[in-house]
Short mmCIF file of C-alpha atoms in Angstrom, two decimals:
data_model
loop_
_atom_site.label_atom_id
_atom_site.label_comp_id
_atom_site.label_asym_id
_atom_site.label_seq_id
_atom_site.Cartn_x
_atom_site.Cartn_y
_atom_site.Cartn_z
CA UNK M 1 -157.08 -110.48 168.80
CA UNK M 2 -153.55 -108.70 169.38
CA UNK M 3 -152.20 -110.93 166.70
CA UNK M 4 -154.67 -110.45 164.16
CA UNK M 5 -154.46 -106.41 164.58
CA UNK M 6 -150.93 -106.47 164.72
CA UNK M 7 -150.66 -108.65 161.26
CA UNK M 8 -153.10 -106.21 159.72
CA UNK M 9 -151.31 -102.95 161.14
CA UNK M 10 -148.24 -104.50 159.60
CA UNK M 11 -149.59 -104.71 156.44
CA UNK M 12 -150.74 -101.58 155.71
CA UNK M 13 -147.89 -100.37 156.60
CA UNK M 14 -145.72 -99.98 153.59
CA UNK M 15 -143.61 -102.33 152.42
CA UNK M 16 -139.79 -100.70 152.10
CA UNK M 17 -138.92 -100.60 148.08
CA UNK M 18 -135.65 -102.56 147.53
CA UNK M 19 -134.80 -99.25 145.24
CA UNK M 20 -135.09 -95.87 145.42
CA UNK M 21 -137.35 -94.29 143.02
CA UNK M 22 -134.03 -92.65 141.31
CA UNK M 23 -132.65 -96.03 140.98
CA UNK M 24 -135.86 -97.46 139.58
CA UNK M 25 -135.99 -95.08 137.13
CA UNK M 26 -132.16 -95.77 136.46
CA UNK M 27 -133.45 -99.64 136.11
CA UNK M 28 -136.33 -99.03 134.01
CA UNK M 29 -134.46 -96.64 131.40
CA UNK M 30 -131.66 -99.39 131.01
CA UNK M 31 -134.15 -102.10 130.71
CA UNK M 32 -135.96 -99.88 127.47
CA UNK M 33 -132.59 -99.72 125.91
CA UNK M 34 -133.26 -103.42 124.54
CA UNK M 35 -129.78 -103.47 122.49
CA UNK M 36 -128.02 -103.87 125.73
CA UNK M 37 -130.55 -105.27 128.09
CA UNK M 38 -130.31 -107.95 125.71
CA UNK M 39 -126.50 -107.70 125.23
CA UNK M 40 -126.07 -108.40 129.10
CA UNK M 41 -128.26 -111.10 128.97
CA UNK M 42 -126.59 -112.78 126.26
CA UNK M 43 -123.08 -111.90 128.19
CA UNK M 44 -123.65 -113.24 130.68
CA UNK M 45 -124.86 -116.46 129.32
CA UNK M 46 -121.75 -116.69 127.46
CA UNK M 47 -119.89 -115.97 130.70
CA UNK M 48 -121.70 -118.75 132.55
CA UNK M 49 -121.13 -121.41 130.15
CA UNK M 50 -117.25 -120.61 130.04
CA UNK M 51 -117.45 -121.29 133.74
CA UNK M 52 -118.14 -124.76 133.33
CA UNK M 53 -116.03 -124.97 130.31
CA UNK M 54 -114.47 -128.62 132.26
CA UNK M 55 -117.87 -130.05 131.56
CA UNK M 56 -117.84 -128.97 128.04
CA UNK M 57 -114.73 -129.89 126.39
CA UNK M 58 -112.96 -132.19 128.43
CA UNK M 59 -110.58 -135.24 127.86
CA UNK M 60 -111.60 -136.83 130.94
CA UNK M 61 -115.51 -137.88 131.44
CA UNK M 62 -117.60 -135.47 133.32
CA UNK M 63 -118.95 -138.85 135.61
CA UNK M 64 -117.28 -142.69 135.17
CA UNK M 65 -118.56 -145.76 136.66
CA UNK M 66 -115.71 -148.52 137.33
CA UNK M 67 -116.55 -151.88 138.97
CA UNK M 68 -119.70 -150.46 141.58
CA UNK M 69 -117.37 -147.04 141.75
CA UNK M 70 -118.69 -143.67 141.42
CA UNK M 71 -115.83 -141.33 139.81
CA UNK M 72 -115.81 -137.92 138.54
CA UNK M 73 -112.63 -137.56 136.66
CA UNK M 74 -113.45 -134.36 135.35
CA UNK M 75 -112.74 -132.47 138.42
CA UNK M 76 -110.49 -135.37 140.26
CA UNK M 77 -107.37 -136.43 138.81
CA UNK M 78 -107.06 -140.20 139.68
CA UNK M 79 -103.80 -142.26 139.01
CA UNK M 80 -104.00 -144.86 135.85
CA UNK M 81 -103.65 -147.91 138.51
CA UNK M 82 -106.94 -147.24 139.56
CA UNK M 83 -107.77 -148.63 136.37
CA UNK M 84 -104.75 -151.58 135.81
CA UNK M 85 -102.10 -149.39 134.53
CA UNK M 86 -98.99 -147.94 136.47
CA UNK M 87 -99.13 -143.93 134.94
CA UNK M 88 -99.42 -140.93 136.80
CA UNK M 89 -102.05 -139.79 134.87
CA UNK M 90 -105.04 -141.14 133.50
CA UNK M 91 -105.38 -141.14 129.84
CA UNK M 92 -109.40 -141.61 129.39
CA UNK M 93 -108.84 -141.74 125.74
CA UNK M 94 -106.24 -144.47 125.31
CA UNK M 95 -107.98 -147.33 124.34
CA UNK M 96 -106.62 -150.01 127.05
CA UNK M 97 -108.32 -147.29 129.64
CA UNK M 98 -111.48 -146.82 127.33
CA UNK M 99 -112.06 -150.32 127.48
CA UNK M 100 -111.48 -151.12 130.89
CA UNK M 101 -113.49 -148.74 132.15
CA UNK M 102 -116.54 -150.01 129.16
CA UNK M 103 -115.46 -153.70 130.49
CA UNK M 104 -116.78 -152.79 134.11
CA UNK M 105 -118.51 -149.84 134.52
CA UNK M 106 -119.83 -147.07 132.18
CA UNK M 107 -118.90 -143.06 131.32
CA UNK M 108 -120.55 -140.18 130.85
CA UNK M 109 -118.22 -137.95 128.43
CA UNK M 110 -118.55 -133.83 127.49
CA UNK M 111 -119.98 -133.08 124.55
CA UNK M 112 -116.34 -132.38 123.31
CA UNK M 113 -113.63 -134.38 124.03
CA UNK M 114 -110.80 -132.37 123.98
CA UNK M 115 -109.72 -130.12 126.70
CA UNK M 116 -107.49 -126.67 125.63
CA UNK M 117 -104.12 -128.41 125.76
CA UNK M 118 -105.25 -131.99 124.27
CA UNK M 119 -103.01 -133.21 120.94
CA UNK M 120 -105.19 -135.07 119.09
CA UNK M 121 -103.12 -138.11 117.42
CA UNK M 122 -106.07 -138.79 115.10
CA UNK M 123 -106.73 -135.57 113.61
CA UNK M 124 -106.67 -135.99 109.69
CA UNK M 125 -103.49 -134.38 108.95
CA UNK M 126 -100.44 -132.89 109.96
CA UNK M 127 -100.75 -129.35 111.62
CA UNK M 128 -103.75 -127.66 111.31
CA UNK M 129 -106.93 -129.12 110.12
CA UNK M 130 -110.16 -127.56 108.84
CA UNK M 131 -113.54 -128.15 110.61
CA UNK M 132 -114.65 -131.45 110.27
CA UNK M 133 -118.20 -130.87 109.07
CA UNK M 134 -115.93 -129.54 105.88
CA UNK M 135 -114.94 -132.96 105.70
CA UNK M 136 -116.42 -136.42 104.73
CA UNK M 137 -116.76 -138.79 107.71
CA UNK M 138 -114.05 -140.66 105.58
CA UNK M 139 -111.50 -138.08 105.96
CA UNK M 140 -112.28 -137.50 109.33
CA UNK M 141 -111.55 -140.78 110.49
CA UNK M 142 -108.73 -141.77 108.11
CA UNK M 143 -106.13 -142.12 111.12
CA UNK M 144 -108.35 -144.49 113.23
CA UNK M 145 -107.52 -148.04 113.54
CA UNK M 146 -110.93 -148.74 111.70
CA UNK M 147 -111.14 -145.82 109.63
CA UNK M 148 -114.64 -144.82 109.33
CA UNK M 149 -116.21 -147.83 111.39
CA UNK M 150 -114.06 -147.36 113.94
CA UNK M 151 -116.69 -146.07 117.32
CA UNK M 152 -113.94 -143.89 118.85
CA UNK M 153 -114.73 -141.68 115.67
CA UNK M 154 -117.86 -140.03 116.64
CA UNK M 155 -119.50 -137.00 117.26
CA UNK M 156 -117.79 -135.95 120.71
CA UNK M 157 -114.10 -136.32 118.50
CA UNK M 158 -115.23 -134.18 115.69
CA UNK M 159 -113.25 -130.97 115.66
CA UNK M 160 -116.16 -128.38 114.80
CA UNK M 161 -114.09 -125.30 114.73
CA UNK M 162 -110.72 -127.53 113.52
CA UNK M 163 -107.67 -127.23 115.00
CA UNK M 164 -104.67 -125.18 115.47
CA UNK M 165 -100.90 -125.76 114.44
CA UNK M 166 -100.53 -127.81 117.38
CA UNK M 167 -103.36 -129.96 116.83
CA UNK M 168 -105.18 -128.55 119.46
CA UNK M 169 -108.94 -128.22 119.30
CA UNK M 170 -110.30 -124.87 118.35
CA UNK M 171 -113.26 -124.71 120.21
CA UNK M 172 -111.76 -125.98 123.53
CA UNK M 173 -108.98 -123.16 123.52
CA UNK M 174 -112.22 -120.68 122.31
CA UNK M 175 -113.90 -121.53 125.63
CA UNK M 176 -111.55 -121.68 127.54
CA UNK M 177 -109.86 -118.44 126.20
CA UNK M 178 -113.18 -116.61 126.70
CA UNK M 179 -113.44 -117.47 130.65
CA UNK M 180 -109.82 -116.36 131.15
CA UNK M 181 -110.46 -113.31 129.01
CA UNK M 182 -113.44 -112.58 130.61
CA UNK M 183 -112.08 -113.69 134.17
CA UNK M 184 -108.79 -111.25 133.98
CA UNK M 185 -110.65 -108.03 132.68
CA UNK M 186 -112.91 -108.21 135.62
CA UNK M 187 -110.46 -108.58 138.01
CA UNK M 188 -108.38 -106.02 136.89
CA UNK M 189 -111.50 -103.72 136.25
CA UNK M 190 -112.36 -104.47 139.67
CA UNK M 191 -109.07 -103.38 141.58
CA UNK M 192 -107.89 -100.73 139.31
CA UNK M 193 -111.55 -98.99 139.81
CA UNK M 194 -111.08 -99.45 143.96
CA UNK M 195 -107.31 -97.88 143.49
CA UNK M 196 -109.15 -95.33 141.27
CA UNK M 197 -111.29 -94.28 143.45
CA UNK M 198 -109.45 -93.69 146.41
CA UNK M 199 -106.87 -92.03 145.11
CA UNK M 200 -109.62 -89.69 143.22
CA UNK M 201 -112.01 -89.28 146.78
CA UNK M 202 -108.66 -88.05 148.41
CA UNK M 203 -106.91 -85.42 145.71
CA UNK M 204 -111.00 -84.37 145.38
CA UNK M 205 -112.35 -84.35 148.97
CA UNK M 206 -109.01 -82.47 150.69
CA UNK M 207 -107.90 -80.74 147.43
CA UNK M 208 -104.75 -78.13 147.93
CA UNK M 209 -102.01 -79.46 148.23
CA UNK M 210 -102.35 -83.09 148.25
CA UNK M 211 -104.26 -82.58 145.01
CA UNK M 212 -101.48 -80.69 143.71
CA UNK M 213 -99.01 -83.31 144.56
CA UNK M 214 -100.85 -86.42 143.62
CA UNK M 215 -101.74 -85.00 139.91
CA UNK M 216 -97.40 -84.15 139.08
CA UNK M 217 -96.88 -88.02 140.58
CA UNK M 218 -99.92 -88.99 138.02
CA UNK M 219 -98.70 -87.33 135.22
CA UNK M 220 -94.92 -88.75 136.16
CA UNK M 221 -96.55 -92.04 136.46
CA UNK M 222 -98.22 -92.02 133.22
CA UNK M 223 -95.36 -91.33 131.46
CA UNK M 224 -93.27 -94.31 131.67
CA UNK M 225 -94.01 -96.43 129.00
CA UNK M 226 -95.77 -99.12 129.76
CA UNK M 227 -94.92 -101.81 126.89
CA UNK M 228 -91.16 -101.39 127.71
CA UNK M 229 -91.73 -102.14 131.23
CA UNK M 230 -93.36 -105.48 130.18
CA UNK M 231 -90.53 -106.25 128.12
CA UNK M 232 -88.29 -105.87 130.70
CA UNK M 233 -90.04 -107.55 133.47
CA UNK M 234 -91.00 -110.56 130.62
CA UNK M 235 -87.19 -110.61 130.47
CA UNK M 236 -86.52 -111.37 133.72
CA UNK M 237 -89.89 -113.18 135.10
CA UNK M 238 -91.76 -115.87 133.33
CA UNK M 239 -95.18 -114.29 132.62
CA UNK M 240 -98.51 -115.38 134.61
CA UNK M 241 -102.04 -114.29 135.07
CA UNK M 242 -100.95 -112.82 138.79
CA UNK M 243 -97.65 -111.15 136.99
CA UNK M 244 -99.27 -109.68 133.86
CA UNK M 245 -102.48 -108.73 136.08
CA UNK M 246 -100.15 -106.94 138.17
CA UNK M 247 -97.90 -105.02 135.98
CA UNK M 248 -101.62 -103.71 134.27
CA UNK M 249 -102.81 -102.55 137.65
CA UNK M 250 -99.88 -99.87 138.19
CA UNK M 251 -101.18 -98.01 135.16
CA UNK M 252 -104.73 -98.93 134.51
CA UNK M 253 -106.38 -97.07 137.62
CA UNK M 254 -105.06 -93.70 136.50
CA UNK M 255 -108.01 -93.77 134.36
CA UNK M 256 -110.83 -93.42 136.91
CA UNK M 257 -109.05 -90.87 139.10
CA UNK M 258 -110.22 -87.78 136.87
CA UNK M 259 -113.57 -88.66 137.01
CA UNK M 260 -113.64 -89.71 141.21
CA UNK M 261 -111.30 -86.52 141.50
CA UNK M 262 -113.64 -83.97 139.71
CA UNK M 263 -116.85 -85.35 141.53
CA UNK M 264 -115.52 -84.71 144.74
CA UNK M 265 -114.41 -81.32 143.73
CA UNK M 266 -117.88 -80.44 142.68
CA UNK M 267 -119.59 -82.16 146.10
CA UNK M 268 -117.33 -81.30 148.52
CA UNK M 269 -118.98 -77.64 148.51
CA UNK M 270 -122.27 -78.70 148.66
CA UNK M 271 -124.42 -77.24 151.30
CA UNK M 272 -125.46 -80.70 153.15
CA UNK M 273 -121.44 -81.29 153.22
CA UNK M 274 -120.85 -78.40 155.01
CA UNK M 275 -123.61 -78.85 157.68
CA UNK M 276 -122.02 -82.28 158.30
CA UNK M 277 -118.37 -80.56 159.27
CA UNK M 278 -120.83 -78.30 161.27
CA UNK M 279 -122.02 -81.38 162.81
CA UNK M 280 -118.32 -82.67 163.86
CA UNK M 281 -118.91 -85.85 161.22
CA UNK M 282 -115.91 -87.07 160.17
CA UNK M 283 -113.71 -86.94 157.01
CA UNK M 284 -114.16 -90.64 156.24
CA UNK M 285 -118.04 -90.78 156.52
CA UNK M 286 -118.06 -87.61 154.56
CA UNK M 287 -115.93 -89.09 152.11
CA UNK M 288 -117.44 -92.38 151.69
CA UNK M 289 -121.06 -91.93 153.21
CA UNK M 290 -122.02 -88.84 151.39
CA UNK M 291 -119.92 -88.08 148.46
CA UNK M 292 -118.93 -91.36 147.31
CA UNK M 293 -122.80 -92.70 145.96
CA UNK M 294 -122.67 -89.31 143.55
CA UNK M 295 -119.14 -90.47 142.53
CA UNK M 296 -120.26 -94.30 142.31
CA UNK M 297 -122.54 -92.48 138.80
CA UNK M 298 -119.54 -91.98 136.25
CA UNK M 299 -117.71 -94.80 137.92
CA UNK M 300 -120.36 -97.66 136.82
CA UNK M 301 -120.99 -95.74 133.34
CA UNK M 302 -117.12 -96.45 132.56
CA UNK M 303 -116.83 -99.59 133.96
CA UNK M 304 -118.12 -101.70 131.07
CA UNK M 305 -115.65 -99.46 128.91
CA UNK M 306 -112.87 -100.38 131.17
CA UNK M 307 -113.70 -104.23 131.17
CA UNK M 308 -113.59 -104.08 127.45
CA UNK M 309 -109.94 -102.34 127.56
CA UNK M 310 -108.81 -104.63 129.56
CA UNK M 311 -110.02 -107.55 127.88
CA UNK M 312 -108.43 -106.05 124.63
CA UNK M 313 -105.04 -105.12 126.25
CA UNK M 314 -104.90 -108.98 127.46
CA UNK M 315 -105.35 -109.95 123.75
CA UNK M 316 -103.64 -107.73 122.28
CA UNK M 317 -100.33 -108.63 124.64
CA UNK M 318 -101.16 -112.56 124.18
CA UNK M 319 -101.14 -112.03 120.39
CA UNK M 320 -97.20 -110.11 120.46
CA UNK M 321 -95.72 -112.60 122.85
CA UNK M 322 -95.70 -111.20 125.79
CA UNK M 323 -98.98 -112.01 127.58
CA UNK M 324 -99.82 -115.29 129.57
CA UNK M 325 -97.18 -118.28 129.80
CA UNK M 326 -96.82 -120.26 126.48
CA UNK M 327 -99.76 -123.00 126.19
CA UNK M 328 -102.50 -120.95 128.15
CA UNK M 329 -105.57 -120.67 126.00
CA UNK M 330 -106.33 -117.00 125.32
CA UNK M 331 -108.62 -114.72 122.24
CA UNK M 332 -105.07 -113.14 121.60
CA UNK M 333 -103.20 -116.98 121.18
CA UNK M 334 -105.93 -118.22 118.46
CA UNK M 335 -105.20 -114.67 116.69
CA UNK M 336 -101.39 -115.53 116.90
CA UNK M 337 -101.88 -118.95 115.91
CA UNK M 338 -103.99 -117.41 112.95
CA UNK M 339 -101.12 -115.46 111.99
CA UNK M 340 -98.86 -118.21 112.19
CA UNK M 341 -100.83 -120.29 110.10
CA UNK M 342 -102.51 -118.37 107.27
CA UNK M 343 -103.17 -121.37 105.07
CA UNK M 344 -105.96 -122.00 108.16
CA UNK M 345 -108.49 -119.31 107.90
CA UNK M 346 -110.47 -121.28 110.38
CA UNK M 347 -108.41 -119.55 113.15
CA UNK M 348 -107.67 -115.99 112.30
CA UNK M 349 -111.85 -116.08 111.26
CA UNK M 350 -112.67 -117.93 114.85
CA UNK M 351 -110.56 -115.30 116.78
CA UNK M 352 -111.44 -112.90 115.11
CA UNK M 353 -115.21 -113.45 115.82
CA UNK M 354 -114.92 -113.88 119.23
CA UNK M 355 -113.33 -110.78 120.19
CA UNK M 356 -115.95 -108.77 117.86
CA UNK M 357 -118.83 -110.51 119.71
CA UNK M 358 -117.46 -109.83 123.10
CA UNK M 359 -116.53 -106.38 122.31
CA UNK M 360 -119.95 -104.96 121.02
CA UNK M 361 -122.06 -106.88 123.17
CA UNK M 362 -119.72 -104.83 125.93
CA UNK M 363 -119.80 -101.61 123.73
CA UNK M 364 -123.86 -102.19 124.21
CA UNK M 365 -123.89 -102.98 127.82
CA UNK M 366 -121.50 -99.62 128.51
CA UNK M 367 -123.80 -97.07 126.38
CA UNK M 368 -126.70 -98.95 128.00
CA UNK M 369 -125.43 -97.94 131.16
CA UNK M 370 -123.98 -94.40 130.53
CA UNK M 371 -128.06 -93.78 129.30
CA UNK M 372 -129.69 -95.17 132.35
CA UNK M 373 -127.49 -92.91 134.44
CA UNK M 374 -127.98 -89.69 132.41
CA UNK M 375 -129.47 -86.96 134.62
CA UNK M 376 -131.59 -86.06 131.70
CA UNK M 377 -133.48 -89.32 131.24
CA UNK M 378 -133.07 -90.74 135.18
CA UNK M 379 -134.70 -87.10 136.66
CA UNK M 380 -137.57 -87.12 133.73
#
């Protein structure tokens, strides 16, 4: 009997909400705002599917049988004598490999079969090619050994978006552009909002002094030119993802430090703040525990805004030169290769799409966001 009137004292007790009612309301607003509900939704699907962009548009298979063996190629790199030759490398698309691996076992291939950085020997022509749904299945398999009979001429080889001036395949590099795009601006959204707002929560909380001192070494810092400072260090280091993500970061949390710093200014007279330095609490859980959640409001409205920045600064550095090392796939390398090849409006059109997309359907998320926080709608 203690059981039973325990289990039905514990349920009608009430079940803790997951959410505060604020934050319900906050959820509830930014789920009517169907533009960017649906805009995250559709983000984030195109965000997943770059993740597995290796089991998309690959040159290896995504799963290989050979002689009872089970391989996955697509995310092991096995040596060619596994398969009778003597490479390094495996080369799933030569056709001594192709038809040893046929001869005793089978494959399961992507539904593309080019990775970013695979030259396609059989493309129709020299340099860049259009789509080949543009062409007849004639001219799309001109170059293989049997011409339009020939089975390594299928649908998995067709280029749908073309290719480039180095007979690359569009829509690989597109993929995997997008997931590095996408990849960088969060990580660099992510740090340079941390750095933001610390560096905000301490000129804000303490003020005086320190603030005075920390907004002269902001306004220093923001004065040296930024694009110089990439040529320079482009001059002397060969640029990466870590490098270029780097140089960003010593300039891109400045932007967040207003916002964190004028919060605190506004909270750190509050009446509860003061009764917890009555209380002997310390600076940190005042800091962090108290004022930090009210700062945390204009922090998420401007993150989307900031991902979008950085996503365009990434392009827009990839596209003069001095972005990520020569070969990576990036939004700003199919614009450059667009430029470079203006007799191919295939690529300057396909780049240009992309970054559109991905910037309104950010645009949407961010003024999605900046409504479900507004005091005005979240209070009513």
């Amino acid at each position: 009997m203690s059981d039973v009137a325990s289990q039905a004292a514990s349920s009608a007790m009430p079940r803790r909400r997951l959410l505060t009612p604020l934050n319900q309301r906050r959820l509830d607003n930014f789920r009517n705002n169907r533009r960017g509900y649906w805009s995250l939704w559709i983000f984030l699907a195109c965000f997943v599917l770059t993740l597995g962009s290796e089991f998309i548009a690959n040159d290896r298979p995504i799963i290989a049988s050979y002689k009872g063996e089970l391989l996955f190629p697509a995310i092991v790199d096995y040596p060619e004598a596994k398969f009778g030759g003597f490479l390094a490398n495996t080369n799933y698309r030569d056709p001594f490999i192709a038809s040893e691996i046929e001869a005793n076992g089978w494959t399961i291939w992507p539904p593309v079969r080019f990775s970013y950085n695979t030259v396609d020997g059989y493309q129709p022509g020299s340099g860049a090619t259009p789509p080949s749904w543009l062409l007849s299945r004639d001219e799309a398999c001109a170059r293989y050994p049997l011409g339009a009979d020939d089975p390594g001429c299928n649908w998995g080889t067709y280029h749908w978006l073309g290719t480039d001036g180095e007979a690359h395949d569009v829509l690989a590099r597109l993929l995997y552009g997008v997931r590095i795009s996408i990849l960088f601006g969060f990580t660099l959204t992510i740090l340079s909002s941390i750095i933001g707002l610390l560096a905000g929560a301490v000129q804000g909380y303490f003020g005086g002094w320190i603030d005075l001192i920390f907004q002269r070494i902001i306004e220093i810092w923001t004065s040296v030119p930024a694009l110089y400072l990439l040529l320079i260090v482009s001059s002397v280091i060969a640029p990466s993802f870590w490098v270029l993500l780097g140089i960003l970061l010593l300039f891109s949390w400045v932007s967040l430090v207003g916002i964190v710093r004028a919060e605190f200014l506004r909270g750190r007279n509050f009446e509860y703040i003061a009764a917890a330095r009555a209380l002997g609490v310390s600076n940190m859980t005042i800091m962090f525990r108290h004022l930090l959640p009210n700062a945390m409001v204009a922090t998420l409205t401007f993150m989307p805004f900031i991902l979008s920045g950085s996503v365009v600064t990434l392009t827009s550095l990839d596209l003069l030169g001095l972005g990520l090392e020569v070969g990576t796939p990036s939004l700003g390398d199919l614009l450059f290769q667009g430029k470079e090849n203006l007799q191919a409006p295939w690529l300057g059109l396909t780049g240009f799409f992309a970054i559109a997309i991905l910037m309104t359907l950010l645009v949407f998320i961010g003024e999605a966001v900046r409504d479900a926080f507004d005091p005005r709608k979240a209070m009513a």
